[in-house]
Coordinates of C-alpha atoms in Angstrom, one line a residue:
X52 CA -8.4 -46.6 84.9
X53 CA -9.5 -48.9 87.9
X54 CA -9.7 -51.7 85.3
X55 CA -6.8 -53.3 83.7
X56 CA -4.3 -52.5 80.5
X57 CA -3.7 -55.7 80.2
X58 CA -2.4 -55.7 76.5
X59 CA 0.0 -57.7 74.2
X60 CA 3.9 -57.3 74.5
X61 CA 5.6 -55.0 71.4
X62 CA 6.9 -58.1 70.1
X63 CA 6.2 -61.7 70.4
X64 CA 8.8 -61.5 73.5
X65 CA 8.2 -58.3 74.7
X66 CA 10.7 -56.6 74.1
X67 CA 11.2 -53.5 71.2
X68 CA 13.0 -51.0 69.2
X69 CA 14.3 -47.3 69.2
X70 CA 14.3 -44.7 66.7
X71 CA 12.3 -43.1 64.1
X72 CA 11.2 -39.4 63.3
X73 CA 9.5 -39.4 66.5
X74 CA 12.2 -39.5 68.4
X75 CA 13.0 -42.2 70.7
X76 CA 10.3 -44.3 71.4
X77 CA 12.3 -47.0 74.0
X78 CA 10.7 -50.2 73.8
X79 CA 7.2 -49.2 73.3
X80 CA 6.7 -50.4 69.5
X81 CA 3.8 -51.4 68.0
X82 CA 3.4 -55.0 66.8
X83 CA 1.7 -54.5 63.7
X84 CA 3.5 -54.0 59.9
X85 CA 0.9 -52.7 57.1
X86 CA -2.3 -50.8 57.9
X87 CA -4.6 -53.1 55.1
X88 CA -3.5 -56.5 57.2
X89 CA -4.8 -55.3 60.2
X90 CA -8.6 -56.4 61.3
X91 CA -11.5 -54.1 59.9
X92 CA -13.6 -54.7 63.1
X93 CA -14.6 -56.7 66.0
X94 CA -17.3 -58.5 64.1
X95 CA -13.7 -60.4 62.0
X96 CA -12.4 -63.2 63.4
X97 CA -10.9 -62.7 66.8
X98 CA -7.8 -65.0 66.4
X99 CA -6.7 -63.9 62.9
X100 CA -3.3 -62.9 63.3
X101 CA -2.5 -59.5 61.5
X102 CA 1.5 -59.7 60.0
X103 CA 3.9 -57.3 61.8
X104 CA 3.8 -53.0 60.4
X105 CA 6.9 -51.2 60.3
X106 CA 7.9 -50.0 63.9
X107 CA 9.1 -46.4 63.1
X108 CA 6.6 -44.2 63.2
X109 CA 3.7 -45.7 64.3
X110 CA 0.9 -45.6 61.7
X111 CA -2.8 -46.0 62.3
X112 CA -4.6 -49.7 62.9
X113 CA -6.7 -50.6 60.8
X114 CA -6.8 -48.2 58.1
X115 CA -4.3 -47.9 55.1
X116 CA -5.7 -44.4 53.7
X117 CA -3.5 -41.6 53.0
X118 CA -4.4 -38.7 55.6
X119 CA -3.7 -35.0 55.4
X120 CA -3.0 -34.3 59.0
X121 CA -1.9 -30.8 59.0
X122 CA 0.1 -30.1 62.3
X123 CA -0.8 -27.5 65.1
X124 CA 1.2 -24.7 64.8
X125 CA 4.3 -24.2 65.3
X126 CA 4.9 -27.4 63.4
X127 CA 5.3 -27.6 59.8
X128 CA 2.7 -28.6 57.3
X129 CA 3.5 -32.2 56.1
X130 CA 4.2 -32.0 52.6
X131 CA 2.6 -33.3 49.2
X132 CA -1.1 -33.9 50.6
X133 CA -3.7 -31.7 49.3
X134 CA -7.1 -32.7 50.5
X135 CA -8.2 -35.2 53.4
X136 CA -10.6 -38.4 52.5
X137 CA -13.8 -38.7 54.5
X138 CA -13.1 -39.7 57.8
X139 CA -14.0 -43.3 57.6
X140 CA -11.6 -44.1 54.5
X141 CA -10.4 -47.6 54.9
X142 CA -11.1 -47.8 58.9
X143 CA -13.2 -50.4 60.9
X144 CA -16.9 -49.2 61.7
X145 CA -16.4 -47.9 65.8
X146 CA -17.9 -50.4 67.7
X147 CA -19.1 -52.1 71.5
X148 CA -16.2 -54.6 72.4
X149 CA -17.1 -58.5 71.8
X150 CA -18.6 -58.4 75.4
X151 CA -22.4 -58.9 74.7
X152 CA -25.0 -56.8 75.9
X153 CA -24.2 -55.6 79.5
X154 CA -26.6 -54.0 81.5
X155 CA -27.2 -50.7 82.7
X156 CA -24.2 -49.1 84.9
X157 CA -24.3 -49.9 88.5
X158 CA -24.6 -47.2 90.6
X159 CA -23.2 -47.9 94.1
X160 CA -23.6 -44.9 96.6
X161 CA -20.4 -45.1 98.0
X162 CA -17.6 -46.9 96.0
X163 CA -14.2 -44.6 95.5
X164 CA -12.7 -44.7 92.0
X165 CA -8.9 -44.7 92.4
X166 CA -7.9 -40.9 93.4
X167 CA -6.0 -38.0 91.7
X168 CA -4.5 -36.0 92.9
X169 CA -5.4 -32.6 92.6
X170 CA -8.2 -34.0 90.4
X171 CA -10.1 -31.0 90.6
X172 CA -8.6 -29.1 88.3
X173 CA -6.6 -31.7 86.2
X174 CA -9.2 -34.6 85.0
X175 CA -9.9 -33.9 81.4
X176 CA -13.3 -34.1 82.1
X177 CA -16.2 -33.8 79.2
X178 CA -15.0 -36.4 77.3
X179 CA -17.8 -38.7 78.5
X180 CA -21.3 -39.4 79.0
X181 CA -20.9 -37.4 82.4
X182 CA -21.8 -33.5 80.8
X183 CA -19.0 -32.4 82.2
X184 CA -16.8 -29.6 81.2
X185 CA -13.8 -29.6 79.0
X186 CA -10.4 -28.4 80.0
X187 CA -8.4 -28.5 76.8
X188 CA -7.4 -25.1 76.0
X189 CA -3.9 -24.2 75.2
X190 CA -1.6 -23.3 78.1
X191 CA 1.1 -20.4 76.9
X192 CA 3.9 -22.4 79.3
X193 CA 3.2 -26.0 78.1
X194 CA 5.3 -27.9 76.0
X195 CA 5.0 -28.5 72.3
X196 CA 4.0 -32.2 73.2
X197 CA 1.5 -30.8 75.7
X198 CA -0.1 -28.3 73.4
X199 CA 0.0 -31.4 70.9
X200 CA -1.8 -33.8 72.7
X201 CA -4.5 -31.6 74.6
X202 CA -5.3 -30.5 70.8
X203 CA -6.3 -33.7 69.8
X204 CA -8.0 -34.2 73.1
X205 CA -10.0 -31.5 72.5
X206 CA -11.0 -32.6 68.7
X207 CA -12.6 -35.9 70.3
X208 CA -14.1 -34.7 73.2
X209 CA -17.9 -34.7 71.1
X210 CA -17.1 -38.1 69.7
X211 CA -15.8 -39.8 72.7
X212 CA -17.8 -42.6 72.8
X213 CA -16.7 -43.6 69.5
X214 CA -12.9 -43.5 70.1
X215 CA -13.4 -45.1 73.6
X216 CA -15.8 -48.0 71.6
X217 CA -12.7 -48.0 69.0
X218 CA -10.4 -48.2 71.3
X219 CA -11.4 -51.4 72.5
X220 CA -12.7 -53.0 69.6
X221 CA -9.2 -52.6 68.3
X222 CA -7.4 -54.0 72.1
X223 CA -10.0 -57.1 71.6
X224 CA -10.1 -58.0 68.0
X225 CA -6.2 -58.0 67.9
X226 CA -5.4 -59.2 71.2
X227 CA -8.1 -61.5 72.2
X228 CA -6.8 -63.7 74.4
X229 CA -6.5 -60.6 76.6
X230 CA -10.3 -60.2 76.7
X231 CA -10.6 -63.1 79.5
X232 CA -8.7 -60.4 82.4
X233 CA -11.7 -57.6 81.5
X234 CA -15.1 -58.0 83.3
X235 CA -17.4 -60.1 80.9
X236 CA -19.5 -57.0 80.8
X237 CA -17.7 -53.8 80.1
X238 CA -20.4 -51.1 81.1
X239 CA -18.5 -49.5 84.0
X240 CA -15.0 -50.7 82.7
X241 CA -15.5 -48.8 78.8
X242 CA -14.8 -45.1 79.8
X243 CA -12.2 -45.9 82.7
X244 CA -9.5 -47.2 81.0
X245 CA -9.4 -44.4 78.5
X246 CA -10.1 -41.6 80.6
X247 CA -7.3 -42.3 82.7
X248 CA -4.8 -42.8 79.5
X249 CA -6.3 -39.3 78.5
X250 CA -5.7 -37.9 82.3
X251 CA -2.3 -39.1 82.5
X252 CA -1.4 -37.8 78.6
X253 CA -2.6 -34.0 79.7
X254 CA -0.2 -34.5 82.9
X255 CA 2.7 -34.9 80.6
X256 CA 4.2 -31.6 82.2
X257 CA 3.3 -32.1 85.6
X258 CA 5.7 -35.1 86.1
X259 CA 4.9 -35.1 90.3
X260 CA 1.3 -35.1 89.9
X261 CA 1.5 -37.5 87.5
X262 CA 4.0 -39.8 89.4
X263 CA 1.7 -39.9 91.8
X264 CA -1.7 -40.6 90.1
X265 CA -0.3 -43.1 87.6
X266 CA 2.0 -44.9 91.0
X267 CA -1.4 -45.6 92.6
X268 CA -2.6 -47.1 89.4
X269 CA 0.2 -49.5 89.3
X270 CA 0.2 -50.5 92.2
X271 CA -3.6 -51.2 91.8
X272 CA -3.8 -53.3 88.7
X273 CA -1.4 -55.7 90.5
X274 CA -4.9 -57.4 91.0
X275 CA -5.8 -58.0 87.6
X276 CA -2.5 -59.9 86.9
X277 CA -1.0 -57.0 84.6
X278 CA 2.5 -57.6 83.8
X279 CA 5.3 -55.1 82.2
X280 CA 4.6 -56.8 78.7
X281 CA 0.7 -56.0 78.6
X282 CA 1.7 -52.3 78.1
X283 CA 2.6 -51.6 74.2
X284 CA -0.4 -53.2 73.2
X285 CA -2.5 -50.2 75.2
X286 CA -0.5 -47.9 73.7
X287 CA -0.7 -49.3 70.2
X288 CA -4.2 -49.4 70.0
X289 CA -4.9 -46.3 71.9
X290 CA -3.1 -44.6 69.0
X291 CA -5.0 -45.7 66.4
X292 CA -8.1 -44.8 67.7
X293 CA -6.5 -41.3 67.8
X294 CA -5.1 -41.5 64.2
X295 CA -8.7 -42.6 63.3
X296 CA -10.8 -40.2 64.2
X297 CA -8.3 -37.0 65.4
X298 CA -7.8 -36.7 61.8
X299 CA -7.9 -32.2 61.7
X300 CA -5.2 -32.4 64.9
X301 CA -3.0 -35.3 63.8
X302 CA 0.6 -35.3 62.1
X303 CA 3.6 -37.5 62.8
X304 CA 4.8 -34.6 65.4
X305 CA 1.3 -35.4 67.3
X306 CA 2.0 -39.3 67.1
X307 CA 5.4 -38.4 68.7
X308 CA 4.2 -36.5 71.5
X309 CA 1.7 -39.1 72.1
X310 CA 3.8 -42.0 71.9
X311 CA 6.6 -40.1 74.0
X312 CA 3.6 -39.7 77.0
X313 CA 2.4 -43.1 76.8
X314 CA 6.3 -44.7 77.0
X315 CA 6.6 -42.3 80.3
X316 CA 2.9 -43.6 81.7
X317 CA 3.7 -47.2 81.3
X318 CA 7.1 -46.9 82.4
X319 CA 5.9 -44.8 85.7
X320 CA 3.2 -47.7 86.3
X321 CA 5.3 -50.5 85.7
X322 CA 8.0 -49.4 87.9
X323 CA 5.5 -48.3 90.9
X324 CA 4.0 -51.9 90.3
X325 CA 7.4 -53.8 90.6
X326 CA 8.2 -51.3 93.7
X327 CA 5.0 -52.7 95.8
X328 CA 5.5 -56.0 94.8
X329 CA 8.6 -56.3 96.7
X330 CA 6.1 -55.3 99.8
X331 CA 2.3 -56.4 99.6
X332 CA 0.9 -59.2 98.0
X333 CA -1.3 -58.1 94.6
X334 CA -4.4 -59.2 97.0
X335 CA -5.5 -59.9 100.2
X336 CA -8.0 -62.7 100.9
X337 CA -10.7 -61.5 103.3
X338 CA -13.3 -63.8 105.1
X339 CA -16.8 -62.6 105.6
X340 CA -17.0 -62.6 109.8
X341 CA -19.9 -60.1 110.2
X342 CA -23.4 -59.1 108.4
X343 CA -25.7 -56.6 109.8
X344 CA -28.3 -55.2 108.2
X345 CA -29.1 -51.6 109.1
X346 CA -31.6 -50.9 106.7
X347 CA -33.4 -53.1 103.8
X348 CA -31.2 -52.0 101.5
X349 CA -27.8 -51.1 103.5
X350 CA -25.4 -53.4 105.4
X351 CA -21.9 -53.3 107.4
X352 CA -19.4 -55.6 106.0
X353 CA -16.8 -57.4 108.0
X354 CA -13.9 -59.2 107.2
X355 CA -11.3 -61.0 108.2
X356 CA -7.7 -60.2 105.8
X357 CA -5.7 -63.6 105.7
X358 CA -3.1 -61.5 106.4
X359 CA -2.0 -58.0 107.8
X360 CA -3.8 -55.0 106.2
X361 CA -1.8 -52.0 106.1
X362 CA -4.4 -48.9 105.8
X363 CA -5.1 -45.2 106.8
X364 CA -8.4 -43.8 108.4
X365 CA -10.0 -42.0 105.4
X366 CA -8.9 -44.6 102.4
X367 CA -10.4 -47.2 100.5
X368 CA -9.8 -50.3 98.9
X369 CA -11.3 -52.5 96.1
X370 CA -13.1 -55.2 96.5
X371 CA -14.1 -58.4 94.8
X372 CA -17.0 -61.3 95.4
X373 CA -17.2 -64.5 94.3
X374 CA -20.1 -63.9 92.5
X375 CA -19.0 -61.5 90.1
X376 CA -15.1 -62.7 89.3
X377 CA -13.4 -59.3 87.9
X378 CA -15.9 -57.1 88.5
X379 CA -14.0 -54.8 91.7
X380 CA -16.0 -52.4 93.2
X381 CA -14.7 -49.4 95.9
X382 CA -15.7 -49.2 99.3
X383 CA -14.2 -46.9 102.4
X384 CA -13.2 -48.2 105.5
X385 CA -15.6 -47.7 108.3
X386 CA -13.3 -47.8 111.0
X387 CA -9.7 -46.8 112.2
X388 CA -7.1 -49.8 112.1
X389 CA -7.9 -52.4 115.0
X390 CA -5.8 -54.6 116.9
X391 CA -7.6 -57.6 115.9
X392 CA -7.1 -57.0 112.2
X393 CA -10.8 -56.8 111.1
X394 CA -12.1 -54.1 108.6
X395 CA -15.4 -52.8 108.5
X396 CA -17.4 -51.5 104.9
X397 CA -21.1 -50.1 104.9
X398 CA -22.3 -51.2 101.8
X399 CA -25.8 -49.3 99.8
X400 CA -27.2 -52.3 97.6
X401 CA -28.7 -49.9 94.0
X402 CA -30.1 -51.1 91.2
X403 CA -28.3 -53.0 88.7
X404 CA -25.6 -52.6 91.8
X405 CA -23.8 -56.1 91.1
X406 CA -21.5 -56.7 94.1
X407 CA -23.7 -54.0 96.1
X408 CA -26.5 -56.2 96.1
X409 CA -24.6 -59.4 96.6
X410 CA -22.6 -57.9 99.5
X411 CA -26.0 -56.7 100.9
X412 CA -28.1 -59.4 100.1
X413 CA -26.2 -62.4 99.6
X414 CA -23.0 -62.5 101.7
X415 CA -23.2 -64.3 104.9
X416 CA -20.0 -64.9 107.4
X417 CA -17.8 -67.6 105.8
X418 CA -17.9 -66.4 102.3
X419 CA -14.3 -65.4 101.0
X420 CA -14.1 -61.9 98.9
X421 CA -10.8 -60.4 98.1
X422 CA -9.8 -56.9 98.2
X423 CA -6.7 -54.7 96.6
X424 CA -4.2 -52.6 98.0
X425 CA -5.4 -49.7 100.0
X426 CA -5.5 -46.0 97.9
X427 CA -7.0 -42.4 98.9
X428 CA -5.3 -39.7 100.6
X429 CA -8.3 -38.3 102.3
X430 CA -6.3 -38.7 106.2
X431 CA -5.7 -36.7 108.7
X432 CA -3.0 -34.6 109.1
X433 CA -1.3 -34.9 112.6
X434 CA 1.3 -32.5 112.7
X435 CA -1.8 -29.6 112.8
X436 CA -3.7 -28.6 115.3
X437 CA -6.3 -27.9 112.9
X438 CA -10.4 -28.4 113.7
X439 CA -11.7 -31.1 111.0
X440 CA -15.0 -30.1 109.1
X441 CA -16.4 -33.6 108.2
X442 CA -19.6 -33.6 105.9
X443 CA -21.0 -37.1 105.5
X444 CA -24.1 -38.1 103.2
X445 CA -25.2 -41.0 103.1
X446 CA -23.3 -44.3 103.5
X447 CA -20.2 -41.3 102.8
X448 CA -20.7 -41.6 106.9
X449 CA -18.3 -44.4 106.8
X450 CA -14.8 -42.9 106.0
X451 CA -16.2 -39.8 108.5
X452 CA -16.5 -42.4 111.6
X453 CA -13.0 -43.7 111.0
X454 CA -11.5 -40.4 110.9
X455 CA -13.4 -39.7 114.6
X456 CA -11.5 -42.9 115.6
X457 CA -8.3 -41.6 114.2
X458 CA -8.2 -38.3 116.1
X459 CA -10.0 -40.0 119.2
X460 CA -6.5 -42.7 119.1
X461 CA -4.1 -39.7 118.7
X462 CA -5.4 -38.0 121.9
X463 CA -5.0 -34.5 120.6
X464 CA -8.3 -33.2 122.1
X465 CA -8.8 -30.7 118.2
X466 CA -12.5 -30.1 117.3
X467 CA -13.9 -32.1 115.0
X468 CA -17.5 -30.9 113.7
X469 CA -19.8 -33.5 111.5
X470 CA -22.6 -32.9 109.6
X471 CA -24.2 -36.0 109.0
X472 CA -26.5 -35.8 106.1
X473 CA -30.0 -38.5 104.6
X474 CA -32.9 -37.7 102.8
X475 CA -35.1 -38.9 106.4
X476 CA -34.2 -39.9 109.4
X477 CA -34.3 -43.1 108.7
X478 CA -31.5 -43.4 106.2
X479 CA -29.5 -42.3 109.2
X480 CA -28.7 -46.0 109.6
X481 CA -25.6 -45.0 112.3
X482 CA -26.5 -42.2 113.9
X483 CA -26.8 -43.6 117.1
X484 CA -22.7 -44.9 116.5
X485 CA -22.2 -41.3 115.9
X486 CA -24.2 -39.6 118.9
X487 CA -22.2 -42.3 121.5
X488 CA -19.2 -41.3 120.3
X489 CA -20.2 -37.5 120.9
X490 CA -21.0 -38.5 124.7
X491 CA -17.4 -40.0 124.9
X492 CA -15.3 -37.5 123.3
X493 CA -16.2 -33.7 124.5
X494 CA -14.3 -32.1 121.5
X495 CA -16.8 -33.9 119.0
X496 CA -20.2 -32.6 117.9
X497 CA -22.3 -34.5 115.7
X498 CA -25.3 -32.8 114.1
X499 CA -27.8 -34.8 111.1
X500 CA -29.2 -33.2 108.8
X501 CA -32.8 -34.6 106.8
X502 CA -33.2 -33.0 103.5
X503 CA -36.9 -34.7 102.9
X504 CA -39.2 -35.3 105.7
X505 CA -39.7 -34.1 109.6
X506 CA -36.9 -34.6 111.6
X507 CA -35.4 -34.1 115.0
X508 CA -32.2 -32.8 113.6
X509 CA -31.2 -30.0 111.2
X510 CA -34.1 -29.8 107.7
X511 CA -32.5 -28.6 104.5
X512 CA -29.7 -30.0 101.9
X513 CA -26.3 -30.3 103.9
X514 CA -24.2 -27.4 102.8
X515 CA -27.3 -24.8 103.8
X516 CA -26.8 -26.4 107.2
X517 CA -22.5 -26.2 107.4
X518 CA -23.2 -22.4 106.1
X519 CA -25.4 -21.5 109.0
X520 CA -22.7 -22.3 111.9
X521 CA -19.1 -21.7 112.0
X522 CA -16.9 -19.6 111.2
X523 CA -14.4 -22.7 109.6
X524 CA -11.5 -20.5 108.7
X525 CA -9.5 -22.6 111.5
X526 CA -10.8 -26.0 109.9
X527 CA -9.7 -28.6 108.0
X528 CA -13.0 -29.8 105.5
X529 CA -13.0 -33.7 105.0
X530 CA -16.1 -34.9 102.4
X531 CA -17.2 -38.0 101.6
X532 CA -20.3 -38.9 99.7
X533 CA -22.7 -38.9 96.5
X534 CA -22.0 -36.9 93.6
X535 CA -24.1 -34.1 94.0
X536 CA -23.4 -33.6 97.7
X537 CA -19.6 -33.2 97.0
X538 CA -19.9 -30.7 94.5
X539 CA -22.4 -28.7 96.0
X540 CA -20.5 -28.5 99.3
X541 CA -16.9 -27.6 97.6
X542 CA -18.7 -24.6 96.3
X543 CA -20.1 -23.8 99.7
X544 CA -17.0 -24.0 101.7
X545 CA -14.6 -22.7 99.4
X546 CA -17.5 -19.7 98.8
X547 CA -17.3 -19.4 103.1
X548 CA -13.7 -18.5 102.9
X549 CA -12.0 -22.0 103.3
X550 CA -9.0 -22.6 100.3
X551 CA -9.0 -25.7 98.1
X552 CA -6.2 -27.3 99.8
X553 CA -7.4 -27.9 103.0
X554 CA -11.0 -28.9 101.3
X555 CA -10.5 -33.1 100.9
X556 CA -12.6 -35.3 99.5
X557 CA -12.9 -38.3 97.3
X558 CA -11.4 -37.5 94.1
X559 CA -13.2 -36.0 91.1
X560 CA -13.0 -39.5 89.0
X561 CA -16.0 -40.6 91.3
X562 CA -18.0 -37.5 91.2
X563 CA -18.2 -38.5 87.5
X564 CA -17.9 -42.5 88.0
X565 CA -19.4 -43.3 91.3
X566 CA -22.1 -45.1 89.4
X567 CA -19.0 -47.9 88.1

């Protein structure tokens, strides 16, 4: 969800109505009044204005069909329909948004997706083009809205790139001046958005969890200019690409649940949002004072915030050029906070990597980027006297280095062991950074690790290497990294004897989307 739900307001002034079979629905309510007057597809005209639908209950966008939607048990069987129509009765064709052809996904090494927490084992992964694994199966102590909703999660997961393409064909055709605030290509942006309203709707009875997943995202899409009345529009369309095409799972006990989840998502965000902007600006401009290039195709990054930064060692931030306006991409911090305000980002220009490539190749000191507020919890915790185990892989080296710097300021002497991982020695563009610090602080050992190649370091893929020292039971892990490397090392430490909680690393929304 690192892009923004910038939607319509309920009404033409924001504001809406209670009530309805669904129970109360506070002012989320929808702004459309008969299913045949709404749009049949993004290839319509963009600025035709559909005529208000009633606002209790919700029905679907764009389709004025009569549905049998037998309910999930326990609920009753809605009465009088017999036999379903074909699922595509009356509805709009699923569709790419009106954003032109945008090219392939960029696939930036290092860039950290906002963070949830205890994403492990609460993304609904599988609903993507990712492979991954579903998690929808009925929990015996969740709520009725919970069993509801993970139901129709589950009866979309093979067809998710139709209900995510639906999704926004429906936000864009009938809110298209909002369509300006989105990236002008929506390749990376398409799955975010809804897999974050999905992750936050299967959190529906984990309210601290999801208080704090959904806070960060508030306070996030500060950047994109989102505003309290952009929410019902989300919400609106969002249910009728579930009405459209959950049509086995659906029932007006299933649009309740739903719309009860999204009112408490919104309202979470929206209050989080209005909470930091009593605090922190919705951006910080940052002037390009330093460009080294360490390799042909990696640089660091410096800049100078045009005002005071506020950050952890470990987080992350977003970041935006000038050469690709809404387009934010996530980058670490390569140091600890300094006393003259600068922040450091090693930056991996890919293919098709938009602002890795310009950041690499085309920024030069005096250029003007902006970033957003600070996220990630991957810190140290300095109330333990606990050994870190830091694994870094590539330009994943970055957030490792800052947490050195964080113990090193702290002056509490604990072990800290990194593994520093490439495919040659070559890509280990800061090893010599690392080693120094080794000579200065005697409670740090730094050891690299070449997967491809000869080498004067460790050979072999970097969780073989942690597995043949230790023993880590006395450590705190700390990951940082591609894909691949993450996962494979979670299963090696936690299979070593160390427990999931003290095992951090970026969360599992960019072991799926580090590629946005």
């Amino acid at each position: 969800m690192d892009a923004p739900t910038t939607t319509s307001s309920a009404g033409n002034d924001g504001t809406g109505g209670t009530g309805g079979s669904s129970g109360d629905w506070g002012w989320f309510t929808p702004s459309r009044k008969r299913d045949e007057d709404a749009p049949q597809g993004p290839d319509q005209e963009a600025d035709r204005s559909a005529p208000s639908r009633p606002v209790n209950p919700i029905r679907p966008v764009g389709t004025g069909a009569e549905r049998r939607l037998p309910a999930p048990a326990p609920a009753p069987a809605r009465a009088g329909q017999s036999e379903p129509p074909s699922p595509g009765a009356g509805a709009p064709p699923a569709g790419n948004p009106p954003a032109g052809n945008p090219p392939a996904r960029e696939g930036e090494e290092h860039q950290r997706p906002t963070e949830t927490p205890g994403a492990q084992d609460v993304r609904p992964a599988g609903l993507f083009s990712d492979g991954s694994a579903g998690l929808f199966s009925d929990d015996r102590t969740a709520s009725l809205d919970a069993v509801l909703i993970r139901r129709t999660m589950a009866e979309i997961e093979p067809i998710a790139d139709k209900v995510t393409s639906y999704f926004y064909a429906l936000l864009f055709v009938q809110h298209p001046y909002l369509r300006p605030l989105f990236p002008a290509a929506m390749d990376s942006q398409r799955d975010r958005l809804f897999r974050a309203l999905l992750t936050a709707a299967k959190l529906v009875d984990d309210l601290d969890i999801l208080t704090e997943y959904l806070s960060g995202l508030g306070r996030g899409h500060r950047k994109y200019g989102t505003r309290p009345e952009h929410y019902p529009a989300v919400g609106e369309c969002l249910i009728g690409a579930l009405t459209r095409y959950a049509t086995g799972t659906w029932s007006d006990e299933t649009e309740g649940a739903w719309v009860r989840a999204y009112t408490t998502i919104s309202q979470i965000m929206i209050d989080a949002a209005a909470e930091d902007e009593l605090r922190a600006p919705a951006w910080w401009q940052a002037e390009v004072v330093g460009h080294e290039l360490r390799t042909p195709d990696i640089a660091v990054v410096t800049v100078r915030p045009d005002q005071p930064y506020p950050f952890r060692a470990g987080q992350y931030t977003s970041l935006e050029t000038p050469w690709w306006p809404r387009v934010w991409r996530h980058y670490s911090f390569a140091s600890a906070p300094r006393a003259d305000g600068l922040l450091s980002f090693h930056v991996k220009a890919v293919p098709a990597g938009w602002v890795s490539s310009a950041l690499v190749h085309r920024a030069r000191p005096g250029d003007v980027i902006r970033l957003g507020p600070p996220a990630g919890k991957m810190t140290v915790d300095h109330s333990t006297d606990n050994g870190l185990l830091c694994l870094g892989g590539g330009t994943g080296i970055a957030p490792i280095k800052a947490l050195v710097e964080d113990v090193a300021e702290h002056g509490r002497n604990r072990p800290v062991e990194v593994f520093y991982g490439a495919r040659s020695d070559h890509d280990l563009y800061d090893i010599d950074t690392m080693l120094r610090l080794a000579q200065t602080h005697h409670w740090l050992s730094v050891r690299p690790v070449v997967s491809d190649g000869p080498t004067n370091g460790l050979s072999g893929r970097l969780p073989d290497a942690v597995r043949q020292y230790g023993p880590w039971n006395s450590y705190d892990a700390y990951l940082s990294g591609p894909p691949g490397m993450i996962r494979s090392s979670v299963d090696t430490l936690r299979g070593i004897g160390i427990p999931s909680h003290r095992i951090r690393h970026d969360a599992i929304e960019e072991l799926v989307t580090a590629g946005d």
